[in-house]
Coordinates of C-alpha atoms (C1' of nucleotides) in Angstrom, one line a residue:
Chain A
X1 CA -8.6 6.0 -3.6
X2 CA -6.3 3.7 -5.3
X3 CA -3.2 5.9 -3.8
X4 CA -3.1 4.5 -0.5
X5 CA -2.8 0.9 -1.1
X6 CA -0.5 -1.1 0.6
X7 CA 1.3 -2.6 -2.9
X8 CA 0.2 -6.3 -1.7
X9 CA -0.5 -9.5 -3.8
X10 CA -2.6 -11.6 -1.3
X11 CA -5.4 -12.1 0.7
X12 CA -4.9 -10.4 3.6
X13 CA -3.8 -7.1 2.2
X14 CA -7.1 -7.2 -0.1
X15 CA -8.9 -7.9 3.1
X16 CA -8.0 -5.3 5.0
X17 CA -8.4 -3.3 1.7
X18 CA -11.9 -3.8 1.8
X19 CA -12.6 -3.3 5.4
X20 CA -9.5 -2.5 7.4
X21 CA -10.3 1.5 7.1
X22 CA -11.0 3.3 10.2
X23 CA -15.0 2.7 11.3
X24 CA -15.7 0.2 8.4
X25 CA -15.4 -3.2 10.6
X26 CA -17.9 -2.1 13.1
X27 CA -20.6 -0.8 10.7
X28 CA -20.0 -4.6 9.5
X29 CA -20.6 -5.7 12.9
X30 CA -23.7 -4.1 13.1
X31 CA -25.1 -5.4 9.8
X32 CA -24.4 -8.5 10.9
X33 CA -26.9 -8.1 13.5
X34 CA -29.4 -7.3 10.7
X35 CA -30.1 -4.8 8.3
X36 CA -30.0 -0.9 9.3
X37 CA -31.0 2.3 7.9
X38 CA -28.4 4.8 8.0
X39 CA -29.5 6.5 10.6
X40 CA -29.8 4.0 13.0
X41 CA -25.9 2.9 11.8
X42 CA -25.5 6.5 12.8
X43 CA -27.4 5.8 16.3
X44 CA -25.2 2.7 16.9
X45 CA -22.0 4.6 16.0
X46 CA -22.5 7.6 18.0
X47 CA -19.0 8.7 17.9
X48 CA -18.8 8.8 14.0
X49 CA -18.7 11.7 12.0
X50 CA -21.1 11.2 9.5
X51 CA -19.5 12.2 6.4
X52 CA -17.4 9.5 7.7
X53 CA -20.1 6.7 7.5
X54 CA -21.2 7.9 4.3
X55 CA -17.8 7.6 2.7
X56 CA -17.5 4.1 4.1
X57 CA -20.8 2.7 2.8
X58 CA -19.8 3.7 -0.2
X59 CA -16.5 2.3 0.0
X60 CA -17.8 -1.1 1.2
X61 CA -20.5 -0.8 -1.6
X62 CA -17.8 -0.8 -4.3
X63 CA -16.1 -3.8 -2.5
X64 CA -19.0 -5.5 -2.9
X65 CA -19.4 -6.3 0.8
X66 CA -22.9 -4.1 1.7
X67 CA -26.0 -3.1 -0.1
X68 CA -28.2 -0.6 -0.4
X69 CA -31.3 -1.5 -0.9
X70 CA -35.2 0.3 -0.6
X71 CA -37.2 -1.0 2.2
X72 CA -40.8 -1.6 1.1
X73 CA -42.7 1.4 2.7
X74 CA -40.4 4.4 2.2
X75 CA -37.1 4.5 3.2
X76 CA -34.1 2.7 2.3
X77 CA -31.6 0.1 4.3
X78 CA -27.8 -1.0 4.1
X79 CA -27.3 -4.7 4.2
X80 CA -24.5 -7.2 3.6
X81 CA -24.0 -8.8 0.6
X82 CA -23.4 -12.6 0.5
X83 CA -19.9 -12.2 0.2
X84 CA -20.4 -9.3 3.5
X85 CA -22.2 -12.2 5.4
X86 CA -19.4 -14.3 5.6
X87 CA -17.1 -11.9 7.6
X88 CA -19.7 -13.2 10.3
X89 CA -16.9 -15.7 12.0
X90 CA -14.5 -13.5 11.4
X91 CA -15.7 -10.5 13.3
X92 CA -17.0 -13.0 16.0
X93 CA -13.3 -14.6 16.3
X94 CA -12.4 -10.9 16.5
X95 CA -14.5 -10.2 19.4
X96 CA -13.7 -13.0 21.3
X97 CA -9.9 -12.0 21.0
X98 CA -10.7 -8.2 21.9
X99 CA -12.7 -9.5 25.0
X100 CA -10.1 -10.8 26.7
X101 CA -8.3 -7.0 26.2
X102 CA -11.6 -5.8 27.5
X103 CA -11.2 -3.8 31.8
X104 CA -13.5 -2.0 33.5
X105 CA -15.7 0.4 30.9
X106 CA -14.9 4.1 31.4
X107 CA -17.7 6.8 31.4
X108 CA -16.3 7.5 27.7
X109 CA -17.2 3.8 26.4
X110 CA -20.6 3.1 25.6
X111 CA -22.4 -0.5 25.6
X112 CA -24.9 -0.4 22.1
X113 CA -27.2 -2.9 21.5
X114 CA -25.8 -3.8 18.5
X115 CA -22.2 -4.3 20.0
X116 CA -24.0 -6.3 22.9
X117 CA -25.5 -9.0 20.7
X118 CA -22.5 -9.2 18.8
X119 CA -20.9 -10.2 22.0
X120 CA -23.8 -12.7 23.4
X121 CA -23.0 -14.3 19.4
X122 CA -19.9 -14.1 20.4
X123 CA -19.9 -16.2 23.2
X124 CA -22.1 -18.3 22.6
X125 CA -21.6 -22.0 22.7
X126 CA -23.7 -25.0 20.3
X127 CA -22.1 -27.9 21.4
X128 CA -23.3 -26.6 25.0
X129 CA -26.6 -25.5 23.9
X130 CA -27.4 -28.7 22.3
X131 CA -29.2 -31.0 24.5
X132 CA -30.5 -28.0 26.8
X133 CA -34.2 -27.3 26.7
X134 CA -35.5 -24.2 24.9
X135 CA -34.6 -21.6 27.0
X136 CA -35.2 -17.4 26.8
X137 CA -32.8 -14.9 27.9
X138 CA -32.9 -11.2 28.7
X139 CA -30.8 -9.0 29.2
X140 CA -29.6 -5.4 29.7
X141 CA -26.6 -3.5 30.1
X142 CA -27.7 -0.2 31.4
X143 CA -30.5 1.4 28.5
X144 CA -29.9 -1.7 26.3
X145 CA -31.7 -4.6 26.6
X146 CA -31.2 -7.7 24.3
X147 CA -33.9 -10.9 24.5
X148 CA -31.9 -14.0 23.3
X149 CA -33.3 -17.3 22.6
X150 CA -31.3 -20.8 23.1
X151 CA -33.3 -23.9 21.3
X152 CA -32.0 -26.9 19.9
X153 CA -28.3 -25.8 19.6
X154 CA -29.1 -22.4 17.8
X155 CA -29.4 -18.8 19.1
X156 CA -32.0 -16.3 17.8
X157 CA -31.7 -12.6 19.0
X158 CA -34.1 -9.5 19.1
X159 CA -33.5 -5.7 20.5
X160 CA -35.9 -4.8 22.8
X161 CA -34.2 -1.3 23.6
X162 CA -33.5 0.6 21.7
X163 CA -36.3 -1.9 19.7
X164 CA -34.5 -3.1 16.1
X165 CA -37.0 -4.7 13.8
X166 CA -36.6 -8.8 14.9
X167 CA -34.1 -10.0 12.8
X168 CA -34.8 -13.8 13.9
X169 CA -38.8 -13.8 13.1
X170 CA -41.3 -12.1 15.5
X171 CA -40.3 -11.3 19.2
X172 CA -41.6 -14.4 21.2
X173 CA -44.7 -12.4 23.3
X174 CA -44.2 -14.2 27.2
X175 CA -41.5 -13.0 28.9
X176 CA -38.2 -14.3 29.2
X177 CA -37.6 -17.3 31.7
X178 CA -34.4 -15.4 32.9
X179 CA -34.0 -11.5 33.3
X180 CA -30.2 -10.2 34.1
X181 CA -29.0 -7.0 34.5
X182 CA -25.4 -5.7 34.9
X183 CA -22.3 -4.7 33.3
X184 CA -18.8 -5.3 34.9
X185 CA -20.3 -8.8 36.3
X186 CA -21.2 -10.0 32.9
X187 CA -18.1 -9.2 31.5
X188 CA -16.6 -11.0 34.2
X189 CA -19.2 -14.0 34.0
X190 CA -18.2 -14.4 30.4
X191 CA -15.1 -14.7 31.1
X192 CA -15.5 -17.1 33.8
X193 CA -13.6 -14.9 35.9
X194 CA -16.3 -15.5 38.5
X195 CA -19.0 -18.0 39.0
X196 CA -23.0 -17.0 38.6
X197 CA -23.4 -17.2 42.4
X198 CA -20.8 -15.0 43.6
X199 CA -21.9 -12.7 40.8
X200 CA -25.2 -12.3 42.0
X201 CA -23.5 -12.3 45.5
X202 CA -21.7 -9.4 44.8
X203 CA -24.1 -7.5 43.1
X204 CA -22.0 -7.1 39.9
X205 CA -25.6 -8.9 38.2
X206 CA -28.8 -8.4 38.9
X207 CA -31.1 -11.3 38.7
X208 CA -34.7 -9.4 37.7
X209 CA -36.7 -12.0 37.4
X210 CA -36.5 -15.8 36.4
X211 CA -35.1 -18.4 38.3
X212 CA -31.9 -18.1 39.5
X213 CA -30.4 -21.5 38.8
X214 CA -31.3 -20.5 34.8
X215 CA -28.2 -18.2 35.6
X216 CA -26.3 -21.3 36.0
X217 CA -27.3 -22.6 32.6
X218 CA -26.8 -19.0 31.2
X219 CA -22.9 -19.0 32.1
X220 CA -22.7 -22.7 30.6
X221 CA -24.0 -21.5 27.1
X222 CA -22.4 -18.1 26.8
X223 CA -18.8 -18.0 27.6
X224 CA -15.4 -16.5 26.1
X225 CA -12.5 -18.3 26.9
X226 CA -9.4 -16.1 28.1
X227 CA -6.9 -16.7 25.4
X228 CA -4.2 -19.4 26.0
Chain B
X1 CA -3.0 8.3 21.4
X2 CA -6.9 7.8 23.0
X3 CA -8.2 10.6 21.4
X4 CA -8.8 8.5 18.4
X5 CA -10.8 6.1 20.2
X6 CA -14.0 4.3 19.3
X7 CA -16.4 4.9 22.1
X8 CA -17.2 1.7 22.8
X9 CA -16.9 -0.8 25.2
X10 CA -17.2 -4.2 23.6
X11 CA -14.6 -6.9 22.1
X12 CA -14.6 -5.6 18.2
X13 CA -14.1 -2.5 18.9
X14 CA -11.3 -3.4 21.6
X15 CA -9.9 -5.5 19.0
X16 CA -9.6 -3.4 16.1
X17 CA -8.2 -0.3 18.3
X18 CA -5.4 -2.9 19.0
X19 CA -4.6 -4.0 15.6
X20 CA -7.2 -2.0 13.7
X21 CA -5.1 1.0 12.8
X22 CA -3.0 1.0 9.1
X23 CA -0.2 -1.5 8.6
X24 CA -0.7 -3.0 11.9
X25 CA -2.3 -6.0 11.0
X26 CA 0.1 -7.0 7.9
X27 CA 2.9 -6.8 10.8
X28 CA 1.3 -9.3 12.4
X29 CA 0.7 -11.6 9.5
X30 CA 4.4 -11.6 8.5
X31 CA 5.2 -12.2 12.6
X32 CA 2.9 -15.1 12.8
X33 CA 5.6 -16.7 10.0
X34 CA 8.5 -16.1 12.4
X35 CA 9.9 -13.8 14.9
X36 CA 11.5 -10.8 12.3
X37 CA 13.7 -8.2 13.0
X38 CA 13.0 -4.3 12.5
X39 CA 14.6 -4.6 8.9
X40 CA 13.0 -8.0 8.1
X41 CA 9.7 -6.4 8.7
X42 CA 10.8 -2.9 6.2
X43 CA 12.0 -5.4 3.8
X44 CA 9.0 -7.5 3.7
X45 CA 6.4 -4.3 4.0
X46 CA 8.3 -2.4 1.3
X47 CA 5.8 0.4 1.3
X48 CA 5.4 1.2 4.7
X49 CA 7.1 4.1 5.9
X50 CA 10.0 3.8 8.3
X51 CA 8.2 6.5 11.2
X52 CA 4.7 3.9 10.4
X53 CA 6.8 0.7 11.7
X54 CA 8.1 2.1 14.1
X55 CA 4.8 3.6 15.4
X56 CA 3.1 0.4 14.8
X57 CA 5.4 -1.5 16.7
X58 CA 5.5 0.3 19.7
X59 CA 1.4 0.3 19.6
X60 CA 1.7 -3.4 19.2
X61 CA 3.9 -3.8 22.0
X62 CA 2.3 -1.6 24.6
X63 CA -1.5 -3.6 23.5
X64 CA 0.7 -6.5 24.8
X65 CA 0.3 -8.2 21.3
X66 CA 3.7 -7.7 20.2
X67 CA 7.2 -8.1 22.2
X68 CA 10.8 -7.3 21.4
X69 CA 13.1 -9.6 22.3
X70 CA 17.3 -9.6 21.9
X71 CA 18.4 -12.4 20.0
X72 CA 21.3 -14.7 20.8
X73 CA 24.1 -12.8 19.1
X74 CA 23.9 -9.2 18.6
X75 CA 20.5 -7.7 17.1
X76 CA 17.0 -8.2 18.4
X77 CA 13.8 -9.5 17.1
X78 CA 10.1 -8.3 17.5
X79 CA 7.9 -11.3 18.0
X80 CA 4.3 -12.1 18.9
X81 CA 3.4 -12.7 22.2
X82 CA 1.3 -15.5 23.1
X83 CA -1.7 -13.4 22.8
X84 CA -0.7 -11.5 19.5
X85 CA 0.0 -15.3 18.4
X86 CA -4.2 -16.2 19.1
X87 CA -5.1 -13.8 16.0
X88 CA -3.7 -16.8 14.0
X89 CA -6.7 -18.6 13.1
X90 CA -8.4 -14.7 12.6
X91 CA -5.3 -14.0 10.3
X92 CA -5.8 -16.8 8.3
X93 CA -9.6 -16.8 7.7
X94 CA -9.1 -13.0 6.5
X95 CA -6.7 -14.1 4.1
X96 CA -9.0 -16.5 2.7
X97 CA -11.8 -13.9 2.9
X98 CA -9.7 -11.6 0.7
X99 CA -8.4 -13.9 -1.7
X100 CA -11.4 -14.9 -2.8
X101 CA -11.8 -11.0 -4.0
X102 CA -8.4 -11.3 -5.5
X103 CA -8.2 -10.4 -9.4
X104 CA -5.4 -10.7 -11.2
X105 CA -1.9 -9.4 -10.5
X106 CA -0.7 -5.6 -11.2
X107 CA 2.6 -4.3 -11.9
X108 CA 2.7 -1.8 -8.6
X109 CA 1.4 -5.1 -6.5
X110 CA 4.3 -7.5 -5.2
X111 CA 4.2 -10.7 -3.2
X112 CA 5.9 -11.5 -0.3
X113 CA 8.0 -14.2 0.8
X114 CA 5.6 -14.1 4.3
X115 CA 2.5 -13.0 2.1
X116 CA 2.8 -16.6 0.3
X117 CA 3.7 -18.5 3.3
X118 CA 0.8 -17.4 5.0
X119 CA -1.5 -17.9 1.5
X120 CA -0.3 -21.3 1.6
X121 CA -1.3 -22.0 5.4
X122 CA -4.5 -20.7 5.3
X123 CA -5.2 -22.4 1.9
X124 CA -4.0 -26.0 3.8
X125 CA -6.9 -28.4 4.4
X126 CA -5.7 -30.7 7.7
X127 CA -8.6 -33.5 6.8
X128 CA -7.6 -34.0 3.4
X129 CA -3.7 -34.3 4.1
X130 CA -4.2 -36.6 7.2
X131 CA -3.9 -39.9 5.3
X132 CA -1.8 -38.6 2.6
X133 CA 1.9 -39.5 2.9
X134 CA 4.3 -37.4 3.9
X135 CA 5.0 -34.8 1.0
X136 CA 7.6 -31.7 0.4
X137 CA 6.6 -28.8 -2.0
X138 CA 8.4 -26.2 -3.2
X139 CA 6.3 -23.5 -4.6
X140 CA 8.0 -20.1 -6.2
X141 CA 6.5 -17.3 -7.7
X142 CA 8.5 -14.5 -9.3
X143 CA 11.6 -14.4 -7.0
X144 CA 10.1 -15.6 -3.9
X145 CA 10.3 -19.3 -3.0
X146 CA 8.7 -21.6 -0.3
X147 CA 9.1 -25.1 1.0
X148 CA 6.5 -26.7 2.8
X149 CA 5.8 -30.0 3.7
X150 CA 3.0 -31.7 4.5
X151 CA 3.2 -34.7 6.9
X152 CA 1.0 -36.5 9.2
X153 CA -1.9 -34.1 8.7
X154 CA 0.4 -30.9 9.5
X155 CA 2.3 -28.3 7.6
X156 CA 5.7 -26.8 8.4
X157 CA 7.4 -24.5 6.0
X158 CA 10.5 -22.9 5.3
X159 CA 11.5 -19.7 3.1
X160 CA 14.1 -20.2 0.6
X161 CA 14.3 -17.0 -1.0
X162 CA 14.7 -14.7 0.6
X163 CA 16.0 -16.8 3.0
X164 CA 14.5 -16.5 6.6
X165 CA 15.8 -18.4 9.2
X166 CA 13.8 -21.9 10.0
X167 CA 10.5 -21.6 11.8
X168 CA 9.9 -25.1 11.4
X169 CA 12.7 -27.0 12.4
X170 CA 16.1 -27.2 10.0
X171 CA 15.3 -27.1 6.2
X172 CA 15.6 -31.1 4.7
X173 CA 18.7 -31.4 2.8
X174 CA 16.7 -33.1 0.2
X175 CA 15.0 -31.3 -2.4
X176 CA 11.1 -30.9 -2.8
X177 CA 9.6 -34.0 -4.3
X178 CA 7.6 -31.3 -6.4
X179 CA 8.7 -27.7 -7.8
X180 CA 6.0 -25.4 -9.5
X181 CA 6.1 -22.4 -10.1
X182 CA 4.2 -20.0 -11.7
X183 CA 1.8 -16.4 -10.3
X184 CA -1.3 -16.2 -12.0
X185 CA -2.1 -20.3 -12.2
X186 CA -1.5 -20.7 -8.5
X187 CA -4.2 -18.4 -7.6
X188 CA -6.9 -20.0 -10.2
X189 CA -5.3 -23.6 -9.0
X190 CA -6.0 -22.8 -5.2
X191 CA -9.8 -21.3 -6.1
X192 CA -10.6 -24.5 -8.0
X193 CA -10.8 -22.4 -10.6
X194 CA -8.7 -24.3 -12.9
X195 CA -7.7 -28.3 -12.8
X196 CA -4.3 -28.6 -12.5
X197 CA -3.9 -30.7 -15.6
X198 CA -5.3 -27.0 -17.3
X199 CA -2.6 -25.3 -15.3
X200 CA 0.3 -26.6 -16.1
X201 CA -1.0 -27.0 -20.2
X202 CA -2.2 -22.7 -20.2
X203 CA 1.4 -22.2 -19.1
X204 CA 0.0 -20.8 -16.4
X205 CA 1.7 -23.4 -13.8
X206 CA 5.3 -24.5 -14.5
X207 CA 6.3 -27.8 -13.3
X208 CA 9.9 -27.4 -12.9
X209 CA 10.8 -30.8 -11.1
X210 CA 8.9 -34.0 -9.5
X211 CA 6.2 -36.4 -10.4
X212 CA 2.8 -34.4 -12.1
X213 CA 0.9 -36.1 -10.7
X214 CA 2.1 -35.0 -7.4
X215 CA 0.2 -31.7 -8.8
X216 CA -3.1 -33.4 -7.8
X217 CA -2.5 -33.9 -4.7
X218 CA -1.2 -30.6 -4.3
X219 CA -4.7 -29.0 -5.2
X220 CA -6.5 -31.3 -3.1
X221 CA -4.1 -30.3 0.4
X222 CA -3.8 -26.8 -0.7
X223 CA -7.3 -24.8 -2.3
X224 CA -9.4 -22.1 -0.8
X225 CA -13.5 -22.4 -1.5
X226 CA -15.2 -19.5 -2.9
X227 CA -17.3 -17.8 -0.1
X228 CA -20.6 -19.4 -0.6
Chain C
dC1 C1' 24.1 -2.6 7.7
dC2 C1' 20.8 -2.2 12.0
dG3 C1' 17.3 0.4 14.4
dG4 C1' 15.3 3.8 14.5
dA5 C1' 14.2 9.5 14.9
dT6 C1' 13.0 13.9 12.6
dC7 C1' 11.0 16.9 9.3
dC8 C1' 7.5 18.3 6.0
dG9 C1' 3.8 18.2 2.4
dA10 C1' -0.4 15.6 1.3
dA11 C1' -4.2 13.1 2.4
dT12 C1' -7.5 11.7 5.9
dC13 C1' -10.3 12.2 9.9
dG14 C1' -13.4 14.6 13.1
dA15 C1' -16.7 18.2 14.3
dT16 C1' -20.0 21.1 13.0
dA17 C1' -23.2 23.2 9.9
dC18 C1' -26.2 22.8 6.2
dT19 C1' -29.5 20.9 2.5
dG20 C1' -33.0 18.2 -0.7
Chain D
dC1 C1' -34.3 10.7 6.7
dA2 C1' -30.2 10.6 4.1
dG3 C1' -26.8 12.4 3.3
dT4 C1' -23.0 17.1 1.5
dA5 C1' -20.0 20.9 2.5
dT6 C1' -16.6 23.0 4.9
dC7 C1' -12.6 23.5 7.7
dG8 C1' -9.2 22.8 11.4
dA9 C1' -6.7 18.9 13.7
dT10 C1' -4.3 14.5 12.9
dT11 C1' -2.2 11.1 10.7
dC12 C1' 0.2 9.2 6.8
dG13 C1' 3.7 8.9 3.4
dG14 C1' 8.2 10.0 1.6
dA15 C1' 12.7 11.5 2.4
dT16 C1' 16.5 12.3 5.0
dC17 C1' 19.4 12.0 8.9
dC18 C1' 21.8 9.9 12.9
dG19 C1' 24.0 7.0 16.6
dG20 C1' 25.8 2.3 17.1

DNA sequence: CCGGATCCGAATCGATACTG
DNA sequence: CAGTATCGATTCGGATCCGG
């Protein structure tokens, strides 16, 4: 374990000691999202082999980034440590800069819900947010769905499909005041490669239900700029 | 070559099959110092195999993050493109993510002329130098040696041994207005581990020219917090 | 010396199957 | 649910070699 070490005396190279191995920086992304079980780490992850995951908890556990700890009725859950937690502007400065790599998804490339709040974190903006009113967010990317809530500069998340226990207190019961639906337009509405309107105008989103100049307001809170 | 893909379609993921595979992102650290040439890069990676390098660099190139250029007379350099040059601020905070998980130094582990450089810049605090007056440090540990100087709220720096060619404008003629030097009390100095008056009496810092209490000042521009 | 390419054994990864 | 075990396919690491 010790054998492949790239021979380094700094911070970086310990870094990506502790979680530049193939796999372990997105099973950090989805921890960041909240706490997971390892079979729903497995769910998110589809396309790892699971003795894979399991070597890499481990691995991440003696680096003292995750946790294992037993969930109060039966069962057990994988968590970040403190020192885990802080990745959290890290990994979101990390999506930002793989978003602007991001073209048109493939058949092959799957959307998780986990990956999708990540990005809606990602992009989100609190000096933007900050003297709008309290506004709730849905929104799905083919069987995902994600409710996000903006209030007072801040952005709570839940995962209403697949459903992920709510990681920022209960899930709000009324329904969202906006409802979008769509993948290559929100890619491209993050990006402000196109503007709401034409959007909806070209059917790349689908405005379920809300009012559409909320979509307006949506584009001015989430956003990823294209790098330089 | 996307056989050994993630499955996803989402920035992280994106990201980290761009720079996420071995190597690749301790290229980039030592390129965000200065454009280097194929050699520069063996010399200041000494573990990584020749076939790796090459592989790496022709990854980073085609991901558009990475692009070889011929330089003025005879030779060519690899250097970062605009968008490989973004992962700066990402670079940095993962430096200061892993140092703080930095123990003390082993025999088989080395430090880099680059590997300090880019210690040092992600360990400078803007807000605290912008009043200070302009100051040069010199900073060497073990056979490596850096100058830096911090003016008007900015850094430059320049690599003395082994000497790499100026990134940041010609090297003063005038020497540093402090020298220390010193491996295991720089680390514990830039933690806040240690004050520097402790430092330098441990013998674990070595002033070797300038005013001590220039050493002060030095630990208030240059330190790294403990992750929370 | 510079800028790689080639070859080969060792370690890791990925897919599937299996178990407490 | 939470992982191990196994095994073939890749990749990595170390060394050598080669054209300019």
């Amino acid at each position: 374990m010790a054998a492949r070490t790239y021979g380094q005396y700094d911070g970086v190279s310990t870094a990506i000691e502790l979680i530049g191995e193939r796999w372990a920086l997105l099973i950090v992304r989805d921890l960041l999202v909240g706490p997971r079980r390892y079979t729903d780490l497995k769910a998110g992850l589809p396309k790892i082999p699971t003795n894979i995951l399991a070597a890499r908890l481990k691995e991440l556990q003696a680096g003292g980034v995750v946790r294992r700890a037993p969930i109060a009725k039966c069962g057990l859950v994988y968590q970040l440590t403190p020192y885990g937690a802080a990745l959290e502007p890290i990994v979101l400065a990390l999506g930002r800069w793989g978003f602007a790599a991001l073209d048109e998804r493939t058949d092959d490339e799957e959307l998780t819900a986990d990956g999708l709040t990540m990005a809606l974190r990602s992009a989100f903006r609190p000096e933007e947010a900050a003297e709008l009113p309290a506004t709730d967010y849905e929104v799905r990317v083919g069987a995902v769905a994600v409710r996000v809530r903006v209030a007072e500069g801040r952005l709570r998340s839940w995962q209403l499909a697949p459903p992920a226990p709510p990681v920022g207190g209960a899930l709000p019961a009324e329904a969202a005041d906006l409802v979008i639906s769509g993948g290559a337009g929100l890619r491209r509405l993050l990006s402000g490669d196109i503007r709401p309107a034409e959007a909806v105008a070209d059917g790349a989103l689908a405005l379920e239900s809300g009012d559409p100049a909320l979509l307006e307001r949506f584009a001015t809170v989430f956003r990823i700029d294209p790098v330089r």
